[in-house]
mmCIF file of C-alpha atoms and ligand atoms in Angstrom:
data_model
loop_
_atom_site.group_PDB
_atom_site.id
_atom_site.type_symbol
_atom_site.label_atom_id
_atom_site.label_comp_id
_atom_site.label_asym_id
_atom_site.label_seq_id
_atom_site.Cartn_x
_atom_site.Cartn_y
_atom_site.Cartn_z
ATOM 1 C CA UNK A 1 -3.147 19.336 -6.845
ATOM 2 C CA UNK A 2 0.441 17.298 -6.456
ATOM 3 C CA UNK A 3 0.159 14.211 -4.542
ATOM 4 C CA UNK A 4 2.109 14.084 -1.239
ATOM 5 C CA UNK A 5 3.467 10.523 -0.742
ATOM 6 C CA UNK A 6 3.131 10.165 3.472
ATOM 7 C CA UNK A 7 5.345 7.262 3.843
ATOM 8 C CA UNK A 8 7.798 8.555 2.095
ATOM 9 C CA UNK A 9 10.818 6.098 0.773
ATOM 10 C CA UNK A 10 12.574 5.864 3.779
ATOM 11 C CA UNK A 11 15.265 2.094 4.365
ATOM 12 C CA UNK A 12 12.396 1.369 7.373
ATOM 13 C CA UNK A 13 9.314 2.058 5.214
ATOM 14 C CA UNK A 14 10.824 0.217 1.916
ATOM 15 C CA UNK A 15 12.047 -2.956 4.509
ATOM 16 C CA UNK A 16 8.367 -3.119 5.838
ATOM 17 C CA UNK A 17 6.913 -2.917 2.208
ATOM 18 C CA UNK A 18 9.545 -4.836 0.764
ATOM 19 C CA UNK A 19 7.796 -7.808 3.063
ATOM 20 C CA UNK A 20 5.094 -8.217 1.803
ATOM 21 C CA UNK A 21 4.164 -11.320 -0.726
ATOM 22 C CA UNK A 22 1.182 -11.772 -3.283
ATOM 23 C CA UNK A 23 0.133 -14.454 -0.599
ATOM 24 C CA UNK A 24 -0.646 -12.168 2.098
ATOM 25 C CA UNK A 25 -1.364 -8.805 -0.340
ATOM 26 C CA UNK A 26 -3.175 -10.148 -2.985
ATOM 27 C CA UNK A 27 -4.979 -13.667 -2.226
ATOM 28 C CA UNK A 28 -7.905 -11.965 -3.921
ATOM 29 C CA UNK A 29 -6.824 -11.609 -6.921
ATOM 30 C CA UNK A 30 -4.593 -14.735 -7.335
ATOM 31 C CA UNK A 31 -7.221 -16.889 -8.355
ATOM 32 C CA UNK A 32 -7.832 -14.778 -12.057
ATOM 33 C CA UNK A 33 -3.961 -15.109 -12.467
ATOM 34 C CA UNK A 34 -2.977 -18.027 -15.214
ATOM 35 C CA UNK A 35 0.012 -18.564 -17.502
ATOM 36 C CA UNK A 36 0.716 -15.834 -20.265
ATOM 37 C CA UNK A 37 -1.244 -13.183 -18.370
ATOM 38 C CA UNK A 38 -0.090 -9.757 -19.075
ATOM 39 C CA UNK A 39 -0.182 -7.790 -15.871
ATOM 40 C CA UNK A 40 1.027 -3.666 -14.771
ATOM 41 C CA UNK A 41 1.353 -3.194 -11.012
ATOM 42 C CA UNK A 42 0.748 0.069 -10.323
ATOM 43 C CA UNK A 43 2.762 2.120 -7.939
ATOM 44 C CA UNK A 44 5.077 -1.003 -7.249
ATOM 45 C CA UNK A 45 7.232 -0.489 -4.064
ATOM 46 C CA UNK A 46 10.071 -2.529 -3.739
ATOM 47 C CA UNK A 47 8.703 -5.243 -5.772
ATOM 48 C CA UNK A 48 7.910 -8.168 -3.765
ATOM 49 C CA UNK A 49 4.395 -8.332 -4.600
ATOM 50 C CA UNK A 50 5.086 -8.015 -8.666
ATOM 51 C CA UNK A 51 7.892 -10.653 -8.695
ATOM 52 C CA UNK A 52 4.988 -13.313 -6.975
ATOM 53 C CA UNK A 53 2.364 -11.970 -9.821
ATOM 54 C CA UNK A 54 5.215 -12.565 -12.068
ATOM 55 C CA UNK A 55 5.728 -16.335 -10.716
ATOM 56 C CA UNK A 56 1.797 -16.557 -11.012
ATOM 57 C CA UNK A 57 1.468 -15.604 -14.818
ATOM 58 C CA UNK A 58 4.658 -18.561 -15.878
ATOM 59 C CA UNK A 59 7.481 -17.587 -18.163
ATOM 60 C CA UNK A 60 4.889 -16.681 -20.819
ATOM 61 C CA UNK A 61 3.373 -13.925 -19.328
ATOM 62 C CA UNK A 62 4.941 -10.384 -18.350
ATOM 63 C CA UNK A 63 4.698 -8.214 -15.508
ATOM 64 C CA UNK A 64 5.615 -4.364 -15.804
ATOM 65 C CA UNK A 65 5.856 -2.712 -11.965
ATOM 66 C CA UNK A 66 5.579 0.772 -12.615
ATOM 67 C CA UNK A 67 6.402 3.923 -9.602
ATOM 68 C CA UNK A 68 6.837 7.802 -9.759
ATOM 69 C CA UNK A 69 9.975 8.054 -8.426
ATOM 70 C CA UNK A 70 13.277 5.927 -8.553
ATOM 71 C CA UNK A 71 14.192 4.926 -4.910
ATOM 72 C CA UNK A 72 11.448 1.877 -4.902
ATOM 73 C CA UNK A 73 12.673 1.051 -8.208
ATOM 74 C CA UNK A 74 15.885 0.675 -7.704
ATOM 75 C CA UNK A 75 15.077 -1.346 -4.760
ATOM 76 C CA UNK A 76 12.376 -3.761 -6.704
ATOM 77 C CA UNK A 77 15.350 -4.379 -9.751
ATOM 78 C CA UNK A 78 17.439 -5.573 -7.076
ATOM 79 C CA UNK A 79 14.950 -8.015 -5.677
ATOM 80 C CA UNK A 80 14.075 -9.292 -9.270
ATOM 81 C CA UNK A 81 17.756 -9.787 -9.688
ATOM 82 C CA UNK A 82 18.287 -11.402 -6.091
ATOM 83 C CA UNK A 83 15.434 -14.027 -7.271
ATOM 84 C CA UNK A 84 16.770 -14.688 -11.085
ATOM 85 C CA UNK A 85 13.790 -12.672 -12.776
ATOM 86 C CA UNK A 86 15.246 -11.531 -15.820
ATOM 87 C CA UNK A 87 11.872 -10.524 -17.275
ATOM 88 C CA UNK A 88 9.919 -8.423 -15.293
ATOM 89 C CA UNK A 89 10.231 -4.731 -15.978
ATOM 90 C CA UNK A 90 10.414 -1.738 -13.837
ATOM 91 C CA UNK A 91 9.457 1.278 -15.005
ATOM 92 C CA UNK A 92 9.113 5.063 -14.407
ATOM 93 C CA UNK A 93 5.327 6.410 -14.608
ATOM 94 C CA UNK A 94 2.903 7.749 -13.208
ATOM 95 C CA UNK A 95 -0.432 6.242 -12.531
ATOM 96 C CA UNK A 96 -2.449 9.374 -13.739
ATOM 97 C CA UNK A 97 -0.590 9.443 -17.353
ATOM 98 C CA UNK A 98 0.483 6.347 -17.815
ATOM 99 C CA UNK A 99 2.757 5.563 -20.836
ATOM 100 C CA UNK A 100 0.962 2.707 -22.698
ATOM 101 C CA UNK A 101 -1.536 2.368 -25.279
ATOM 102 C CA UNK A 102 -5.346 1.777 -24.327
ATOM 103 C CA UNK A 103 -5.882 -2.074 -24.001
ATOM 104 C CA UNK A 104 -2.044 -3.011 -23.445
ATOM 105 C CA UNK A 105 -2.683 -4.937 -19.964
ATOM 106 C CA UNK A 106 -4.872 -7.992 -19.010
ATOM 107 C CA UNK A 107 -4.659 -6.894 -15.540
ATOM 108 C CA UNK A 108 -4.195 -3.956 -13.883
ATOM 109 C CA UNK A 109 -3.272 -4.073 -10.211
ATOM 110 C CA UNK A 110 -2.417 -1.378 -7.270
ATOM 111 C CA UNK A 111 -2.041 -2.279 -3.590
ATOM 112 C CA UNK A 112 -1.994 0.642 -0.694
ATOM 113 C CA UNK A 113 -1.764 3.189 -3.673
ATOM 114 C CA UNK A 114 -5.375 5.250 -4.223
ATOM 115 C CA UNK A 115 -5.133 6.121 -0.314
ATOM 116 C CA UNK A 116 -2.172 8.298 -1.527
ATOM 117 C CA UNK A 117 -3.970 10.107 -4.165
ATOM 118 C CA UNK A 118 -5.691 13.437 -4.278
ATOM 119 C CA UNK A 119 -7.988 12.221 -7.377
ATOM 120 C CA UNK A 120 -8.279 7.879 -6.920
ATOM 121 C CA UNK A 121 -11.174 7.792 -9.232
ATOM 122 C CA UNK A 122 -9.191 9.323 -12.001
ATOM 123 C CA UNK A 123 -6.698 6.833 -11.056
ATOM 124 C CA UNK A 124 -8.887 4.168 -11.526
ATOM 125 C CA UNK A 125 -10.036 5.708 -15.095
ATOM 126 C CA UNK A 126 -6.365 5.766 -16.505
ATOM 127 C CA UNK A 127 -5.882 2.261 -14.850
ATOM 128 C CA UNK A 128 -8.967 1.127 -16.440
ATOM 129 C CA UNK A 129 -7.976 2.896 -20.231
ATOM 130 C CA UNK A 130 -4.639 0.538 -20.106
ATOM 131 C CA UNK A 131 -6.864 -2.437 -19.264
ATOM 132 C CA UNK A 132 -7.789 -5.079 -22.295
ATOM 133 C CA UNK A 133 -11.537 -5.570 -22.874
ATOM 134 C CA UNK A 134 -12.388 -8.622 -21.048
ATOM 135 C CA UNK A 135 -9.749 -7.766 -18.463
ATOM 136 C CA UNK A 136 -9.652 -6.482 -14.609
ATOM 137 C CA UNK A 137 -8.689 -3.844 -12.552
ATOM 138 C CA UNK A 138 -7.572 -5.018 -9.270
ATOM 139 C CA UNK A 139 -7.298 -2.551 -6.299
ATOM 140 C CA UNK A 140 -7.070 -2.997 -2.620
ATOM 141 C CA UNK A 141 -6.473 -1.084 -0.031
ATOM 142 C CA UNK A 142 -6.517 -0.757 3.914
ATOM 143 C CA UNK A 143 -8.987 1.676 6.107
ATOM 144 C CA UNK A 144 -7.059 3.213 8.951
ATOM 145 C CA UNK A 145 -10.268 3.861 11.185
ATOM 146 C CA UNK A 146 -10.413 -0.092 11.374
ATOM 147 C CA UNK A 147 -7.086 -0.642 12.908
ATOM 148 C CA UNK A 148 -7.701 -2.341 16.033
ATOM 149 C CA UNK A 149 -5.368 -3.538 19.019
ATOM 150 C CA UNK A 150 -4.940 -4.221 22.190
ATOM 151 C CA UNK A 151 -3.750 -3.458 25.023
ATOM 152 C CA UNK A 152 -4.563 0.172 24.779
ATOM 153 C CA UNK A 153 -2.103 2.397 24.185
ATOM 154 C CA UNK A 154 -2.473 5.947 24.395
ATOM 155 C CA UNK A 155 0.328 6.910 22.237
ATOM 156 C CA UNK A 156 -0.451 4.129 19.266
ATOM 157 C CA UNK A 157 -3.838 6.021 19.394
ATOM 158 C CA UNK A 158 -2.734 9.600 18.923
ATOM 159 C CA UNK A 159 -0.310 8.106 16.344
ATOM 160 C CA UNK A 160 -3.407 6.940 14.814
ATOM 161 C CA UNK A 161 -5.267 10.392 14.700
ATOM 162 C CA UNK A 162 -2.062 11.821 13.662
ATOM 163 C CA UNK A 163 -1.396 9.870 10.742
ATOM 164 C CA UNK A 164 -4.837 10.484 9.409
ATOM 165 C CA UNK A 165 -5.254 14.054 9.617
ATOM 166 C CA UNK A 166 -1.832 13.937 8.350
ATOM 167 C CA UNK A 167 -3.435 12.067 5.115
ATOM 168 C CA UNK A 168 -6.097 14.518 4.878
ATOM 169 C CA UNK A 169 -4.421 17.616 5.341
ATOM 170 C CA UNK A 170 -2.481 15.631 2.290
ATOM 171 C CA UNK A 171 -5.691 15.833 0.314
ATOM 172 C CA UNK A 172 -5.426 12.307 0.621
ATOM 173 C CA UNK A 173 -8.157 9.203 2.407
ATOM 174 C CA UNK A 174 -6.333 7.180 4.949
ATOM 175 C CA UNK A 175 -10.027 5.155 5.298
ATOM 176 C CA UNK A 176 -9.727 4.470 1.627
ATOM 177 C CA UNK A 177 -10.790 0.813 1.846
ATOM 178 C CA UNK A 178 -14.420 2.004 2.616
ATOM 179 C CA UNK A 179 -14.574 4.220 -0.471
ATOM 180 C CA UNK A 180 -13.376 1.208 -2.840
ATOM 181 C CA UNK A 181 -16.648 0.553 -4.601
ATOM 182 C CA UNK A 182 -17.649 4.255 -4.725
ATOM 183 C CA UNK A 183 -14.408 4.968 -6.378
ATOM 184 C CA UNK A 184 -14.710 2.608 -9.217
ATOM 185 C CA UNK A 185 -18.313 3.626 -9.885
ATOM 186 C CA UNK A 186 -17.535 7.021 -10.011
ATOM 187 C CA UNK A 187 -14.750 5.602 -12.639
ATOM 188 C CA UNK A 188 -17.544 4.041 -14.847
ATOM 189 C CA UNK A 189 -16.668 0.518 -13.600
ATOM 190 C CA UNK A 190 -19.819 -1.456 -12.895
ATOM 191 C CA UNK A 191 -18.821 -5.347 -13.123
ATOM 192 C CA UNK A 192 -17.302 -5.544 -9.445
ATOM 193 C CA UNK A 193 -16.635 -8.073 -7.469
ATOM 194 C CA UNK A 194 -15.744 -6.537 -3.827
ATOM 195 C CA UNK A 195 -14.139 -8.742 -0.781
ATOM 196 C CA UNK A 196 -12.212 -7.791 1.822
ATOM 197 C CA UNK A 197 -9.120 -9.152 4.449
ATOM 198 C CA UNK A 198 -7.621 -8.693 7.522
ATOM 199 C CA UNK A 199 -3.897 -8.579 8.052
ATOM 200 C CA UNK A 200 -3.279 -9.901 11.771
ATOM 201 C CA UNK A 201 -0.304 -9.259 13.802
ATOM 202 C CA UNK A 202 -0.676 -11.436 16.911
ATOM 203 C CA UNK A 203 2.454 -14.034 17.286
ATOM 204 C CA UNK A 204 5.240 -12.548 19.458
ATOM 205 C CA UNK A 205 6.878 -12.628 16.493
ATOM 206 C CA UNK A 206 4.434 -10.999 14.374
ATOM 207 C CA UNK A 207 3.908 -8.172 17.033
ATOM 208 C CA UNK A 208 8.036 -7.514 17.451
ATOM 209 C CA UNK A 209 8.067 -6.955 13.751
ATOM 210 C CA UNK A 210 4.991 -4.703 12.887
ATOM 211 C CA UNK A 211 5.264 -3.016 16.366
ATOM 212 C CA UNK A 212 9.414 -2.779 16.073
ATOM 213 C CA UNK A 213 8.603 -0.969 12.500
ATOM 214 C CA UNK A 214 6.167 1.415 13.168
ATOM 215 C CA UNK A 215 8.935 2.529 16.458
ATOM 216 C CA UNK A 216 11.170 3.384 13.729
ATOM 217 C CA UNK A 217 9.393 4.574 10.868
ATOM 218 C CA UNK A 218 7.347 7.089 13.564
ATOM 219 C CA UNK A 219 11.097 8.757 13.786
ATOM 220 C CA UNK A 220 12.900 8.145 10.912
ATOM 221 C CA UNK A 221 10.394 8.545 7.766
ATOM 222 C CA UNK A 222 8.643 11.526 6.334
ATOM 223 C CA UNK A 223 5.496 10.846 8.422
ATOM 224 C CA UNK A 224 7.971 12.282 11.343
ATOM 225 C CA UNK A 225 9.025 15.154 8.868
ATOM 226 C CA UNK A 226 5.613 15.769 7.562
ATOM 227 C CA UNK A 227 3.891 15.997 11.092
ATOM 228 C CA UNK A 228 6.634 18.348 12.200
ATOM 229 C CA UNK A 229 6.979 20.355 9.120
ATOM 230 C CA UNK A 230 3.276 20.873 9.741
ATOM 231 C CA UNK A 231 3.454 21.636 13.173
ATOM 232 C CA UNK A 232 1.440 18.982 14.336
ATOM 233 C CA UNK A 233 3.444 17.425 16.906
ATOM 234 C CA UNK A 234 6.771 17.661 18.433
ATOM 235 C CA UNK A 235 10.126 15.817 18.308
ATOM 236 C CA UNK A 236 9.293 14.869 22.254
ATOM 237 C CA UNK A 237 5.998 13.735 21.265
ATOM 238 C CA UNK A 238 7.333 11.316 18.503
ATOM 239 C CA UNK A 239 9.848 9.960 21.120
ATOM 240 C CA UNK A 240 6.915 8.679 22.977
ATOM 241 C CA UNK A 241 4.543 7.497 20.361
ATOM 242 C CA UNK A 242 7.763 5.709 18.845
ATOM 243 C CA UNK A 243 8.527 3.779 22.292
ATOM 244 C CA UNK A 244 4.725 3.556 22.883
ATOM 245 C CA UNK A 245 4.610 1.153 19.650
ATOM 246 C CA UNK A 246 7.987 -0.366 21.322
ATOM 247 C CA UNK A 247 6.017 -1.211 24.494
ATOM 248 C CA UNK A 248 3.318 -2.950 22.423
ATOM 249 C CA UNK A 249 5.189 -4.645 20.566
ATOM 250 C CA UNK A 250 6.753 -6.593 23.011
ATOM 251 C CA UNK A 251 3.670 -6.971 25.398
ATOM 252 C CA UNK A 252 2.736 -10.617 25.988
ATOM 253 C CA UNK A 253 -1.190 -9.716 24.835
ATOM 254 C CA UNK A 254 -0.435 -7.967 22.299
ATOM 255 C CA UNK A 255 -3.213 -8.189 19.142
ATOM 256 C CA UNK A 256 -3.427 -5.833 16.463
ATOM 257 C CA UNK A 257 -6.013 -5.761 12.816
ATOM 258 C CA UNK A 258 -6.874 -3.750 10.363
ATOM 259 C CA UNK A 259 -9.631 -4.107 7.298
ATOM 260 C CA UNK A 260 -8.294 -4.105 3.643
ATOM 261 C CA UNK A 261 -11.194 -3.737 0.969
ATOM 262 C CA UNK A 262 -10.550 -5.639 -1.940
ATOM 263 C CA UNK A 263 -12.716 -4.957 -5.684
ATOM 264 C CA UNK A 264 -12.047 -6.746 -8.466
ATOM 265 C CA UNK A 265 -13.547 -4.967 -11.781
ATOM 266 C CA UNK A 266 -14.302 -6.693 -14.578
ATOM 267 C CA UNK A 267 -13.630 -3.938 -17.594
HETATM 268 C C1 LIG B 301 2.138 2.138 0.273
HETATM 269 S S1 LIG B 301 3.204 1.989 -1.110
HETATM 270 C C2 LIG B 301 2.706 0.410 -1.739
HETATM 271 C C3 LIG B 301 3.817 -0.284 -2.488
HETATM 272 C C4 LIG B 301 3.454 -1.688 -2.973
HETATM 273 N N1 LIG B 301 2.300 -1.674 -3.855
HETATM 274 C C5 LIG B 301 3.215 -2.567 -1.777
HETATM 275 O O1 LIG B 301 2.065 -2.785 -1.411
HETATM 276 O O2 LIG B 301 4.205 -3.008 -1.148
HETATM 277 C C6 LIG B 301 2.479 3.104 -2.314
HETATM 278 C C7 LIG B 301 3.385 3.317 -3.518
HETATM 279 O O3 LIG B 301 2.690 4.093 -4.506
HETATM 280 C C8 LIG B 301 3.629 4.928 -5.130
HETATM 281 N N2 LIG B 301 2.933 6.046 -5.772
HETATM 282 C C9 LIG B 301 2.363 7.116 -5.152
HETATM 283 N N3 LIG B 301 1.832 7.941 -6.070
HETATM 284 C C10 LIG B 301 2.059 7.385 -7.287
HETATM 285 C C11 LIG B 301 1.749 7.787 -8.625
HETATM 286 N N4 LIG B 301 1.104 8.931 -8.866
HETATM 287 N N5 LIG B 301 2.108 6.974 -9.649
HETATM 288 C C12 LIG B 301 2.780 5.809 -9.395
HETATM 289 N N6 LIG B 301 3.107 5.388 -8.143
HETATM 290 C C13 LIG B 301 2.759 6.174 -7.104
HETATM 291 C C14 LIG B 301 4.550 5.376 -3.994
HETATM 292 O O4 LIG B 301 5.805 5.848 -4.479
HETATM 293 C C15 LIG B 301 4.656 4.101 -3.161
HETATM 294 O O5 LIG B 301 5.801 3.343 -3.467
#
């Protein structure tokens, strides 16, 4: 079964990825980063998070971001440009065949990406196959039942039931972060070590941002397209979840978390 990317690639969905650092994405996996490290992010973005692994593994090492389709990429060569990195790749693939030998990577690493995927523990398996002995596959990713805010908000709530029946009329598990440690058993990984992490959003600033792109991407990005195209909502209905998230985000109280599950395996 073909995998059906929700997001979708849109300038608002790429700007809010394309924030993200290894700081606030990866902390978990940081620590088991050193000089010379070779390292494949899986299912890349725009890059931000690969050019700080890259900065975390010294001019010795080598990073290799690798997406399905070209939009992200092109966006992710631009950001290694913007920054000077000269050697970290970007490359074409797809997670379930990748394109390198058994044993090529020290680390293998995908953030938000199995929650997309109709089969993550086969994922996993081909992530695993391009991982050294003595290496780790690093995965996390959030669980969309755990997103919590306040004030209440009718419309941020039906967004919330829309996006994941959305996922799972995808074939896809928008609670993925629970399923984290069943997925790598089921992929024959046993050596785990599992954490997990909030991300926040709870400065005025903080709230304008996530709240200000969710208003957008609810309208402009293939969720919209998606939820229509499947008749799940309307074009009047998005106009009020969109200015529902607006409302939010500028509300003095406002508060929002969500879990991320985090596994380190040891291969
Ligand atoms: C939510 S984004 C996460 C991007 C980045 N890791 C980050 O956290 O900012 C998920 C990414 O996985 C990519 N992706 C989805 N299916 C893929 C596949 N089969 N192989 C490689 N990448 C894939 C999508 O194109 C998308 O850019």
């Amino acid at each position: 079964m073909a995998d059906v990317y929700l997001h979708g690639h849109h300038a608002s969905v790429l700007a809010s990825h394309g924030a993200r650092t290894a700081a606030d994405s990866a902390a978990y996996l940081l620590p088991h980063l050193h000089d010379g490290l070779q390292v494949l992010d899986v299912g890349c973005g725009p890059g931000t998070i690969t050019l700080d692994l890259a900065g975390a593994v010294g001019p010795s090492g080598v990073v290799v971001g690798i997406e399905n389709v070209d939009g992200p990429l092109e966006q992710a060569r631009r950001h290694a440009a913007a920054r000077g990195d000269e050697r970290t790749r970007f490359e074409r693939a797809d997670v379930m065949a990748l394109p390198y030998a058994a044993a090529s990577f020290d680390v293998v690493h995908a953030h938000q990406v199995l929650q997309h995927l109709t089969d993550p523990v086969g994922a996993l398996r081909e992530m695993a196959r391009v991982a050294r002995p003595g290496g780790i596959v690093a995965v996390r990713d959030v669980d969309y039942a755990s997103m919590v805010w306040h004030p209440a908000s009718p419309g941020m709530t039906r967004w919330l039931d829309l996006y994941r029946h959305l996922a799972r009329l995808n074939h896809a598990e928008p609670d993925a972060g629970r399923h984290l440690v069943a997925w790598a058993h089921a992929a024959g990984l046993t050596r785990l070590t599992p954490s997990a992490s909030l991300w926040t959003y709870a400065t005025p600033e903080q709230c304008a941002w996530w709240g200000g792109t969710w208003a957008r991407r609810t309208l402009e990005s293939t969720f919209a397209t998606q939820a229509l195209g499947r008749g799940l909502t309307t074009d009047d209905e998005l106009a009020r979840i969109s200015a529902a998230w607006q409302a939010w985000s500028t509300h003095p109280d406002a508060w929002f978390a969500m879990t991320h599950a985090e596994v380190i395996a040891h291969v």
